[in-house]
mmCIF file of C-alpha atoms in Angstrom:
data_model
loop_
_atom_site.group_PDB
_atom_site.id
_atom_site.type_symbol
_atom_site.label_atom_id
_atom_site.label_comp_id
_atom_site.label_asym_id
_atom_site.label_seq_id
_atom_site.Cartn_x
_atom_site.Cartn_y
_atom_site.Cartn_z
ATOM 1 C CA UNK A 1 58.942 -29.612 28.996
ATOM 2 C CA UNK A 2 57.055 -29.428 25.777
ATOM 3 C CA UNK A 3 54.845 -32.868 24.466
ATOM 4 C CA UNK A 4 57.350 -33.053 21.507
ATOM 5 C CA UNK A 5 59.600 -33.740 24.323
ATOM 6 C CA UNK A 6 58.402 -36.742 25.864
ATOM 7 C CA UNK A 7 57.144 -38.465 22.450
ATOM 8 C CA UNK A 8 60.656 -40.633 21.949
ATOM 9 C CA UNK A 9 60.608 -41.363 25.738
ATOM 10 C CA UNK A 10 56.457 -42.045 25.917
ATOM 11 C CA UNK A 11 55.022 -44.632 28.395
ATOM 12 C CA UNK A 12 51.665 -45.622 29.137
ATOM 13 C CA UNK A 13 52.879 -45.688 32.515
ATOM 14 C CA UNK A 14 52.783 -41.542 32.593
ATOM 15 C CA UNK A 15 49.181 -41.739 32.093
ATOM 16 C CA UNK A 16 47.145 -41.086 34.599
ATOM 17 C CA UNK A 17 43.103 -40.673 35.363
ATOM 18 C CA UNK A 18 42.415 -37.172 37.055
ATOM 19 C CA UNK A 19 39.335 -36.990 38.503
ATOM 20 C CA UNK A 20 36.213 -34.454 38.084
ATOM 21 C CA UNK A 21 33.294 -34.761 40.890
ATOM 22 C CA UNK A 22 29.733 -34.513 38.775
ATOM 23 C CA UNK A 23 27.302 -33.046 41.302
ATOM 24 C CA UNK A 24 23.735 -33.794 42.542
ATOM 25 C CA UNK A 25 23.139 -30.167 43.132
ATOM 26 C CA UNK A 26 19.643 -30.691 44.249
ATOM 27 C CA UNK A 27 21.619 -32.074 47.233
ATOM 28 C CA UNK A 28 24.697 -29.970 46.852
ATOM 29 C CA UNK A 29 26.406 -33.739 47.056
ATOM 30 C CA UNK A 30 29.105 -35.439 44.576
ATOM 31 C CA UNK A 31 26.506 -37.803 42.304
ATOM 32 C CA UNK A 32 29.420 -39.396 41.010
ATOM 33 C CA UNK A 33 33.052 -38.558 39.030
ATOM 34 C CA UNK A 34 34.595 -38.599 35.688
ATOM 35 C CA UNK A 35 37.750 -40.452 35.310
ATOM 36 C CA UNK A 36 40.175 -37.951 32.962
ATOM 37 C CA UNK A 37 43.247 -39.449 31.129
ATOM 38 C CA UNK A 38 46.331 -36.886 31.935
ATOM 39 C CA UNK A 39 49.713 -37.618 30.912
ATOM 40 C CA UNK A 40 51.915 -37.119 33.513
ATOM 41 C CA UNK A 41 56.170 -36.046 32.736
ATOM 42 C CA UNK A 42 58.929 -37.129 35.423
ATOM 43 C CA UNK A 43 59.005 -33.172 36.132
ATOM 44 C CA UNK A 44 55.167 -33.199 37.301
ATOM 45 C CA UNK A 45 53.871 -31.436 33.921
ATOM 46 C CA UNK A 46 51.011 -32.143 32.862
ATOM 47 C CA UNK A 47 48.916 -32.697 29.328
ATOM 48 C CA UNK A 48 45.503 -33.323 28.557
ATOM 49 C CA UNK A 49 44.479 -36.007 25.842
ATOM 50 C CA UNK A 50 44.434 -33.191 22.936
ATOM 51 C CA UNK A 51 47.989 -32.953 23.166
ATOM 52 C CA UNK A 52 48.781 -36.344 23.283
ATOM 53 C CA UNK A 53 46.202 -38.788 21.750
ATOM 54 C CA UNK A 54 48.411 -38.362 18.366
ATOM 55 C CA UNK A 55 51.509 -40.272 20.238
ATOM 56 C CA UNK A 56 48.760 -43.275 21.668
ATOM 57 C CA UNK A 57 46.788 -43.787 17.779
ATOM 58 C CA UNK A 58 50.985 -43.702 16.224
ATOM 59 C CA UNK A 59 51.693 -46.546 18.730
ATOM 60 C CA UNK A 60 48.451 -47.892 18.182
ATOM 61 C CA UNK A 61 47.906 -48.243 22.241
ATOM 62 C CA UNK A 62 44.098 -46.808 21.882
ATOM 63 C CA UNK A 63 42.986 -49.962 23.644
ATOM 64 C CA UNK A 64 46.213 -50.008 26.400
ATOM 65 C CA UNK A 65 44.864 -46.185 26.823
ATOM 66 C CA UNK A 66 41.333 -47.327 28.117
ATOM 67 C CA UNK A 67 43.134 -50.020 29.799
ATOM 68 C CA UNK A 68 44.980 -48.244 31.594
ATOM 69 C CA UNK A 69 42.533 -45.879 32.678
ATOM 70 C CA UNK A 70 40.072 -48.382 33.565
ATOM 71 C CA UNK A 71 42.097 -50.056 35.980
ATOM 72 C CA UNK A 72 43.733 -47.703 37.391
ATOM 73 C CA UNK A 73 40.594 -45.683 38.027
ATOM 74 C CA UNK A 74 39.021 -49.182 39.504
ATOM 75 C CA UNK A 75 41.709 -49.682 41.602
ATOM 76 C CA UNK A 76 41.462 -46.428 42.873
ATOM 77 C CA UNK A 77 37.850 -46.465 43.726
ATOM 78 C CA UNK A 78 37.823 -49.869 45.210
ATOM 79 C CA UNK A 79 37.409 -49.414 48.559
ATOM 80 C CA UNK A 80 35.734 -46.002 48.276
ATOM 81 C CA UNK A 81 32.034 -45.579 48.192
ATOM 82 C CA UNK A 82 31.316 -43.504 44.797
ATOM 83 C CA UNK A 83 30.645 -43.928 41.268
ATOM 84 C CA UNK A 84 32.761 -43.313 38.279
ATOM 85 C CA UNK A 85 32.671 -43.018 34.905
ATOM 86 C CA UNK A 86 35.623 -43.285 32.226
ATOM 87 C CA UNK A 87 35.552 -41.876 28.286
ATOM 88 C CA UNK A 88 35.682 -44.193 25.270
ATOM 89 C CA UNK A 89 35.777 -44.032 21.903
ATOM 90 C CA UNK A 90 34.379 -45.621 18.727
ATOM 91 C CA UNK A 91 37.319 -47.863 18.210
ATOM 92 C CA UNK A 92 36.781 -49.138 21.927
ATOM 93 C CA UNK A 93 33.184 -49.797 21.548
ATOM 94 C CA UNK A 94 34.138 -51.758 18.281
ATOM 95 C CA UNK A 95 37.027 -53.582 20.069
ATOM 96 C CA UNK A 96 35.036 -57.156 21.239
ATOM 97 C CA UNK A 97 38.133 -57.742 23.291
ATOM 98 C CA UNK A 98 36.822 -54.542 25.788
ATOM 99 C CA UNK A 99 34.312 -56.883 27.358
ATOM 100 C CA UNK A 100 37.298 -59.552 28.470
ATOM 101 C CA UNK A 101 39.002 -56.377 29.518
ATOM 102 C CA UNK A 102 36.128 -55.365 31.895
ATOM 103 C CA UNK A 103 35.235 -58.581 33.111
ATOM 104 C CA UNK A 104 38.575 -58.964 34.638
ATOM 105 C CA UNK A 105 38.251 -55.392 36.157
ATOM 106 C CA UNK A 106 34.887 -56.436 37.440
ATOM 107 C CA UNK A 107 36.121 -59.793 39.094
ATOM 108 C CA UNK A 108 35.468 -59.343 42.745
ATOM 109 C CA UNK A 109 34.723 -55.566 42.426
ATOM 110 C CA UNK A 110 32.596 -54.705 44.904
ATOM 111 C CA UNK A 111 29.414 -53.182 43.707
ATOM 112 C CA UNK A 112 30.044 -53.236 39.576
ATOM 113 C CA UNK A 113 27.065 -51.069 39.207
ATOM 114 C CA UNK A 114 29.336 -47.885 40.220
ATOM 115 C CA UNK A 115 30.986 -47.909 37.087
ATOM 116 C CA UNK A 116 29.940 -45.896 33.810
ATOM 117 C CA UNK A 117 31.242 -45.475 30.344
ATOM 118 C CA UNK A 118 30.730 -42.263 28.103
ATOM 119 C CA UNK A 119 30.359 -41.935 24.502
ATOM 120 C CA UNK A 120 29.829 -39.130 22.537
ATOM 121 C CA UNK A 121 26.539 -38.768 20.964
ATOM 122 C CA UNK A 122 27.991 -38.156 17.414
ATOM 123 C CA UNK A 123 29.871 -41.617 17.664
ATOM 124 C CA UNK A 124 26.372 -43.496 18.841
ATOM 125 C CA UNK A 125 24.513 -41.741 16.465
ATOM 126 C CA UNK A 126 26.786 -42.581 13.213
ATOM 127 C CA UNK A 127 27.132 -46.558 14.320
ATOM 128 C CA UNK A 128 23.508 -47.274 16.195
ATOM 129 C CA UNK A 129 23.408 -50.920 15.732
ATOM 130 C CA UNK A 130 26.757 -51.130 16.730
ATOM 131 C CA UNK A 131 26.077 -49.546 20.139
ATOM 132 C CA UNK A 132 22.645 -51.130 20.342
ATOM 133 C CA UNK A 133 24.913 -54.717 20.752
ATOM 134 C CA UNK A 134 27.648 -52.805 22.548
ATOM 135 C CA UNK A 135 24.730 -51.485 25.232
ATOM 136 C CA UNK A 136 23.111 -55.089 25.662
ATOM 137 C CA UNK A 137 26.749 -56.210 26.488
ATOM 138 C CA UNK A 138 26.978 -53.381 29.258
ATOM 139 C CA UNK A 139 23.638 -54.416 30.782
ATOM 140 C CA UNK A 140 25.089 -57.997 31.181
ATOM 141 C CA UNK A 141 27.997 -56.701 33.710
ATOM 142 C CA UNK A 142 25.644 -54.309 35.065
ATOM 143 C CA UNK A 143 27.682 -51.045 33.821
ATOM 144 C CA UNK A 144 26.138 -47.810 32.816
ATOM 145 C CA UNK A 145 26.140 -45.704 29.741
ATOM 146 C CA UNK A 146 26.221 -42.068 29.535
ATOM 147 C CA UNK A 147 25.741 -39.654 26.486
ATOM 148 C CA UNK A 148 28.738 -37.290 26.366
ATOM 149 C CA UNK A 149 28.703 -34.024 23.724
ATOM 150 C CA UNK A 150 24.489 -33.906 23.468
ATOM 151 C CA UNK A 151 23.747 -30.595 21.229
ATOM 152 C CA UNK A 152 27.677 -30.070 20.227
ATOM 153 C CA UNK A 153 26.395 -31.460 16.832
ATOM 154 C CA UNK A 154 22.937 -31.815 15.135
ATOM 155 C CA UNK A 155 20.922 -34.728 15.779
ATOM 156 C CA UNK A 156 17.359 -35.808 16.608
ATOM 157 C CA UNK A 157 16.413 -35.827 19.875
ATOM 158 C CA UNK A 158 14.191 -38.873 19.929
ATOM 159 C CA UNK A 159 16.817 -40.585 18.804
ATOM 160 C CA UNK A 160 19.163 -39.855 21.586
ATOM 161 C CA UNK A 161 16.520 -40.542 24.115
ATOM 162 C CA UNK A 162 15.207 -43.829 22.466
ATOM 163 C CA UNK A 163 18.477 -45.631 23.486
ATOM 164 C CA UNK A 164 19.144 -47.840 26.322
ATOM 165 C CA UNK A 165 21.510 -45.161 28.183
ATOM 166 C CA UNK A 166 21.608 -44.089 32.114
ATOM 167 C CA UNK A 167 22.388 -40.405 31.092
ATOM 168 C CA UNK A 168 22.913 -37.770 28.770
ATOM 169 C CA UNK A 169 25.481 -34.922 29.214
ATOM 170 C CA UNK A 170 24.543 -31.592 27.908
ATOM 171 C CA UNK A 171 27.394 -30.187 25.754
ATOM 172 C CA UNK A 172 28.808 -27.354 27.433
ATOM 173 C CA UNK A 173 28.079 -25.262 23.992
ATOM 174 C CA UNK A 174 24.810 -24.961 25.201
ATOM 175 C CA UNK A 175 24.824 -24.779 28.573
ATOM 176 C CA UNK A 176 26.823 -21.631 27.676
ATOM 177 C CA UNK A 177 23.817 -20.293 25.831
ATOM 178 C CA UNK A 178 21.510 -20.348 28.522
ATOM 179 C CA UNK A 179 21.818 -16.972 29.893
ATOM 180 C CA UNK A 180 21.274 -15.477 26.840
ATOM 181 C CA UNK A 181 19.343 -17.397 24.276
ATOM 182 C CA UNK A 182 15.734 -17.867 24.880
ATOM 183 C CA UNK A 183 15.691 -20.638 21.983
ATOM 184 C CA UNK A 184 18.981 -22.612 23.532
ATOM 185 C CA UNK A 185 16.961 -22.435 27.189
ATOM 186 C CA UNK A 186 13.440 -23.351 25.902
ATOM 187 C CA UNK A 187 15.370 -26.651 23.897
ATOM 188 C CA UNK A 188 17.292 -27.335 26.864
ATOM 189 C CA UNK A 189 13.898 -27.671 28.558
ATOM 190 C CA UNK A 190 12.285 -29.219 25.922
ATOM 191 C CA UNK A 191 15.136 -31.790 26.281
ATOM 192 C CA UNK A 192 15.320 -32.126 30.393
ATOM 193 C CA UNK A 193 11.539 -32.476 30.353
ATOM 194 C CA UNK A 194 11.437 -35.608 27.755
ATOM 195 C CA UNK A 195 14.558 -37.398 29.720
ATOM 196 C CA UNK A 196 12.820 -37.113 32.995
ATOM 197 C CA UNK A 197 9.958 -38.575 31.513
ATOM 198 C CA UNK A 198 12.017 -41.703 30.178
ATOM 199 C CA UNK A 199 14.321 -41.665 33.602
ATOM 200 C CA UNK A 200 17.544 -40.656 32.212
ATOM 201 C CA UNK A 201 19.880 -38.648 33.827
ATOM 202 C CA UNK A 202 20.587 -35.053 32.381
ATOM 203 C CA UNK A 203 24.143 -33.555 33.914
ATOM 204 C CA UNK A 204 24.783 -30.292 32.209
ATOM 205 C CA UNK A 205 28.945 -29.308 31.986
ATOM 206 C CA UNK A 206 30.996 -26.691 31.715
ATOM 207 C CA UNK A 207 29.344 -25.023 34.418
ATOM 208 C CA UNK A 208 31.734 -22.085 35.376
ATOM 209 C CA UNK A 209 29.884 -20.003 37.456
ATOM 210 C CA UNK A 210 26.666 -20.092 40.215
ATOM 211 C CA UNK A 211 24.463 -17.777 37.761
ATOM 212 C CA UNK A 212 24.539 -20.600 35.440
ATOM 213 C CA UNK A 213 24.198 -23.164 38.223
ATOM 214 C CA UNK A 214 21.054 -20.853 39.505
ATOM 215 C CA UNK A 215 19.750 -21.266 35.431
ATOM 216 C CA UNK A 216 20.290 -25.165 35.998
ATOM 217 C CA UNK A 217 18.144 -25.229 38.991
ATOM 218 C CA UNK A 218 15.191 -23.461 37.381
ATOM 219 C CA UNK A 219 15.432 -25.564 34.420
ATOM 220 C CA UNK A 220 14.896 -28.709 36.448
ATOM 221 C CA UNK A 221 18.704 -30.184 35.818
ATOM 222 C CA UNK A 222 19.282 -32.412 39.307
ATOM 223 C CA UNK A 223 23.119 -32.811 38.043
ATOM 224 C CA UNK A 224 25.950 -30.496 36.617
ATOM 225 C CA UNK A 225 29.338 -30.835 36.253
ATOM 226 C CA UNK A 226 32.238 -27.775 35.768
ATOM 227 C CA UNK A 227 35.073 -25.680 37.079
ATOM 228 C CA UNK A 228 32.447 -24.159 39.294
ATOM 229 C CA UNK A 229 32.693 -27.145 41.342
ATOM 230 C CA UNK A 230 36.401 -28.314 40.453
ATOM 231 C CA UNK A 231 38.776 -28.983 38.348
ATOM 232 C CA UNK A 232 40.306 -32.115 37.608
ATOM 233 C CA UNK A 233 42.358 -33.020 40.301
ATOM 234 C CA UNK A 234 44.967 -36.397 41.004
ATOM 235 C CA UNK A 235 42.811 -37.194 44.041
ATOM 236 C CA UNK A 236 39.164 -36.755 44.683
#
């Protein structure tokens, strides 16, 4: 079945979180996962958000999406000890009816603190005093914040690492780089060096194989995230 397919017949209901461990590999443990929207068709194909976003922003259901993915990611992590994090976008951030949507989530969830939201670092760094309230909000209901897409496009580092954030996710651009460009590995340090120092988080991604992971280790990186470890899977 092709997307075009299931655009007349769409439901939110198809859609789905997948989920992608994030490793402590320090410990060679699951740190925590990544909550990926998939739609799902009757016939058990599946689609990643690229190839359907454009049927959720014609419906205008960008909210219902994170929604949807928020609770049913919740609900599946309920009774399971691990953390999780779920993708948003600028129009969530900007949508003051997200908070009502996660305190309702939160109501009676045991141990809020679990939960994360990522943002990619071009969105926080093109609206700053937006996410500056939006981040203040978070730290009411006890939810992390995590950096997604660090490097993929220019930007200053100190002002990345100024914000009130748990971590910062290394875009897989140049985590790709490392085994062959000196510059690319001596910024990555730079980078890894200055966020310890401040006590965020770095997770590389896209890590596809264990020469890279081996690179990772020497650079001081205590989390990574990849096909090396898994791919995004129904069930975790």
């Amino acid at each position: 079945m092709h997307i075009k397919e299931v655009t007349d017949n769409f439901s939110l209901d198809r859609i789905v979180p997948f989920f992608q461990p994030i490793m402590d590999i320090s410990q060679e443990t699951v740190w925590r996962f990544e909550c990926l929207a998939r739609l799902v068709t009757p016939d058990e194909q599946t689609f990643v958000p690229s190839e359907f976003l454009h049927i959720i922003e014609e419906q205008a259901s960008v909210a219902q999406l994170t929604e949807t993915i928020l609770n049913r990611s919740a609900n599946y992590f309920r009774d399971l000890n691990a953390a999780w994090n779920i993708n948003i976008n600028k129009q969530d951030m900007l949508n003051p009816d997200l908070f009502d949507t996660l305190s309702e989530a939160l109501f009676d969830y045991p141990n809020p603190k679990r939960i994360g939201l990522e943002l990619t670092a071009a969105v926080v760094l093109e609206n700053i005093d937006s996410f500056e309230i939006f981040a203040a909000q978070c730290q009411q209901l006890n939810i992390a914040i995590y950096i997604d897409h660090f490097g993929a496009t220019p930007g200053n580092i100190n002002s990345i690492l100024n914000l009130p954030v748990n971590g910062i996710k290394i875009a897989g651009g140049l985590i790709s780089q490392l085994m062959e460009n000196q510059e690319t590995y001596e910024f990555v340090e730079y980078f890894t060096n200055l966020a310890k120092q401040k006590e965020i988080s770095v997770v590389a991604v896209h890590v596809e194989d264990w020469a890279t992971l081996e690179k990772l280790k020497e650079l001081g990186i205590q989390y990574a995230q990849g096909y090396y470890f898994s791919v995004p899977k129904p069930n975790c």
